[in-house]
Amino acid sequence: MSDKELYTYFKDRRASFEETPGDFLWEKIEQRLNSPDTPSNKSSNVFFSGLVLLAILAIGFVLLSQVRNDDDAPVSKEKKSHETIPYKEIKTNNTIIISKDTLQKTRKEKFQSKNPASKAGTDKPETPYLKFQPIANNTDSLNTTVVKSKPDYKTQIMPGRIIVTGKGKFTKEEFEYLIKEITEFHKEAYGSLIIVKAPGQKTFRQKIPELSQPNSGIKTSTKKIVGNENKKTNSEPVYISFLQVKDTATDYNQLKLTPLKDSIHSDTLQIQNRVIP
Amino acid sequence: MTEQEIIAGCRDRDRRTQHLTYKKYGAKVLGICKRYMKDRERAEEMTMNTFLLVFQKIDLYKDEGSFEGWILRIAVNCCLMELRKKTNFINEIDPDEIQLPTAPPDYLFKDDIEKMLNTLPEGARIVFNLYAIEGYRHAEIAERLGISEGTSKSQLNYAKEKLKKTFFNTSDLKNRKL
């Protein structure tokens, strides 16, 4: 028998395998179709459950958005209230700015009036003026007054002399202006020697002339001032001299204020009246 | 009821139509399952699985070929998926069994191909069913069963020789016809 005949033999008789299945088998199939575990039911269940979940999410999202809108409502109103009055705020700000500017301008104007070299039209740098404003006065342990200004220069006031030391580099113009300002500032320190120093600049020295009044009699008197006597410290009394001006003018240049001892260390000062022949 | 009406009814998940489908195509499906599965209980189980798949995957039927052919292919696939897990195709063949003629049982096998095929080992029977009766090629059989083409050919060769020698030996054949 050939292979082909064998195959044909079985093909022709395959119908003998066929057999109508019983109803019990259909019942089993029906049970499986009706159960929720079947894939068709599962897929539909998944679909409907997904729809329900989406609906819940949508409702939650809507509620959240409403809650947020309620929270934002007063803020928006406030914003609106601000927005209705913007021009006032702007105005106030502008006025402040303007006032500041006017202050600055007046300062500038003063500076310009005092210093004709720095008037408008010139290209010179601004403002050595603003540097020369003393901030605080301190007295050191040596009983000298130290005027601390802005870090550009330092002033030491001692009896008979005023020493101004500039810090940092000064241009020629700045040094000249410093000299001018210092001499103007201390113009009433009659008889004092003004010394102005700055690195890179020649030291400036000028004595302010003593005040002269014709035919004025000068009497001196010394008073002993017992101020704060401290027995413990055994401090010596301080003598202060007073000038009493009378009718007669006196050539004050003839008067010389000379300390008996070194002025720094001495506690006593006496004015000697000298008459120059 | 026409085929199109059955298809439409199944797609609508109509239980009556599904029952009609079961009655119309159930016999052929069971026959296929009996050829592949050795015992009846397993054949009925595969029949149930086949119809469940048909009703669940009815939307996958795209009107390409006959509806009957689509159902029968599902039946074959169900059986093969089940058999693939348990059948060892490589070690089943015993060459000595082919050489020696086996003695037929005492009852007549006339035209009882079911019993004739049941004499074959499971692997050989499956390959013989697929090749000789279903008409699959060795490449397709190898792919479906997860075996090589060589294994498929050897299994078929064994089945042919065994059937020929057992049932179609001329001298024996004369005796069986009685």
Coordinates of C-alpha atoms in Angstrom, one line a residue, chain B residues 27-155:
Chain B
A27 CA -20.5 16.8 15.7
K28 CA -17.6 17.8 13.5
V29 CA -15.8 19.6 16.4
L30 CA -16.2 16.5 18.6
G31 CA -14.9 14.3 15.8
I32 CA -11.7 16.3 15.4
C33 CA -11.2 16.3 19.2
K34 CA -11.7 12.5 19.3
R35 CA -9.0 12.1 16.6
Y36 CA -6.5 14.1 18.6
M37 CA -7.3 13.3 22.2
K38 CA -7.1 9.7 23.1
D39 CA -9.9 9.5 25.6
R40 CA -13.5 10.7 25.3
E41 CA -13.6 12.9 28.4
R42 CA -10.7 15.0 27.1
A43 CA -12.3 15.2 23.7
E44 CA -15.5 16.6 25.2
E45 CA -13.5 19.1 27.3
M46 CA -11.8 20.3 24.1
T47 CA -15.1 20.6 22.4
M48 CA -16.4 22.8 25.2
N49 CA -13.3 25.0 25.0
T50 CA -13.7 25.2 21.3
F51 CA -17.2 26.6 21.4
L52 CA -16.4 28.9 24.2
L53 CA -13.6 30.4 22.1
V54 CA -15.9 30.7 19.1
F55 CA -18.5 32.6 21.0
Q56 CA -16.0 34.8 22.8
K57 CA -13.8 35.6 19.8
I58 CA -16.6 35.8 17.2
D59 CA -15.7 39.4 16.5
L60 CA -12.3 38.2 15.2
Y61 CA -14.0 36.3 12.4
K62 CA -13.5 38.5 9.3
D63 CA -15.6 36.7 6.7
E64 CA -12.4 35.2 5.1
G65 CA -13.2 31.6 4.3
S66 CA -16.2 29.6 5.6
F67 CA -17.4 29.9 9.1
E68 CA -17.3 26.1 9.5
G69 CA -13.6 26.0 8.5
W70 CA -12.9 28.8 11.0
I71 CA -14.6 26.8 13.8
L72 CA -12.7 23.6 12.9
R73 CA -9.4 25.4 12.9
I74 CA -10.1 26.6 16.4
A75 CA -10.9 23.1 17.4
V76 CA -7.5 21.8 16.1
N77 CA -5.7 24.6 17.7
C78 CA -7.3 23.9 21.1
C79 CA -6.3 20.3 20.9
L80 CA -2.8 21.0 19.8
M81 CA -2.3 23.6 22.6
E82 CA -3.4 21.0 25.1
L83 CA -1.3 18.2 23.6
R84 CA 1.8 20.3 23.2
K85 CA 2.2 20.6 26.9
K86 CA 2.2 16.9 27.6
T87 CA 3.5 15.1 24.5
N88 CA 7.2 14.2 24.1
F89 CA 7.6 13.9 20.4
I90 CA 11.2 12.9 20.4
N91 CA 11.4 9.8 22.6
E92 CA 8.1 8.2 21.7
I93 CA 9.2 6.3 18.7
D94 CA 10.5 2.8 19.2
P95 CA 12.1 1.4 16.1
D96 CA 11.7 -2.1 17.2
E97 CA 8.0 -1.7 17.3
I98 CA 7.9 -0.9 13.7
Q99 CA 10.0 -3.9 12.7
L100 CA 8.0 -6.5 14.5
P101 CA 4.4 -7.0 13.3
T102 CA 2.0 -6.4 16.1
A103 CA -0.8 -8.8 16.6
P104 CA -4.2 -7.2 16.1
P105 CA -6.7 -7.3 18.9
D106 CA -9.4 -9.9 18.8
Y107 CA -12.2 -7.7 17.5
L108 CA -12.5 -6.5 14.0
F109 CA -11.2 -3.1 13.1
K110 CA -13.1 -2.8 9.8
D111 CA -13.3 0.8 8.9
D112 CA -12.8 1.6 12.6
I113 CA -10.1 4.2 12.0
E114 CA -10.6 5.5 15.5
K115 CA -9.3 2.4 17.0
M116 CA -6.7 2.0 14.4
L117 CA -5.3 5.5 15.2
N118 CA -5.5 4.7 18.9
T119 CA -2.9 2.1 18.4
L120 CA -0.3 4.8 17.5
P121 CA 1.7 6.7 20.1
E122 CA 0.3 10.2 20.8
G123 CA 3.0 12.1 18.9
A124 CA 2.7 9.9 15.9
R125 CA -1.0 10.1 15.9
I126 CA -1.0 13.8 16.1
V127 CA 1.4 14.2 13.2
F128 CA -0.5 11.6 11.1
N129 CA -3.8 13.4 11.8
L130 CA -2.3 16.8 10.8
Y131 CA -0.5 15.5 7.7
A132 CA -2.7 12.7 6.3
I133 CA -6.2 13.9 7.3
E134 CA -6.0 17.6 7.8
G135 CA -3.4 18.2 5.0
Y136 CA -0.8 20.3 6.8
R137 CA 2.8 20.4 5.6
H138 CA 5.7 19.5 7.8
A139 CA 6.8 23.1 8.2
E140 CA 3.4 24.1 9.5
I141 CA 3.2 21.0 11.7
A142 CA 6.6 21.8 13.2
E143 CA 5.6 25.4 13.9
R144 CA 2.3 24.4 15.5
L145 CA 3.8 21.7 17.7
G146 CA 7.1 23.4 18.4
I147 CA 9.2 20.7 16.9
S148 CA 11.6 20.4 14.0
E149 CA 10.6 19.3 10.6
G150 CA 12.8 16.3 11.0
T151 CA 10.9 15.2 14.0
S152 CA 7.7 15.7 12.2
K153 CA 8.8 13.6 9.3
S154 CA 10.1 10.8 11.5
Q155 CA 6.9 10.7 13.4

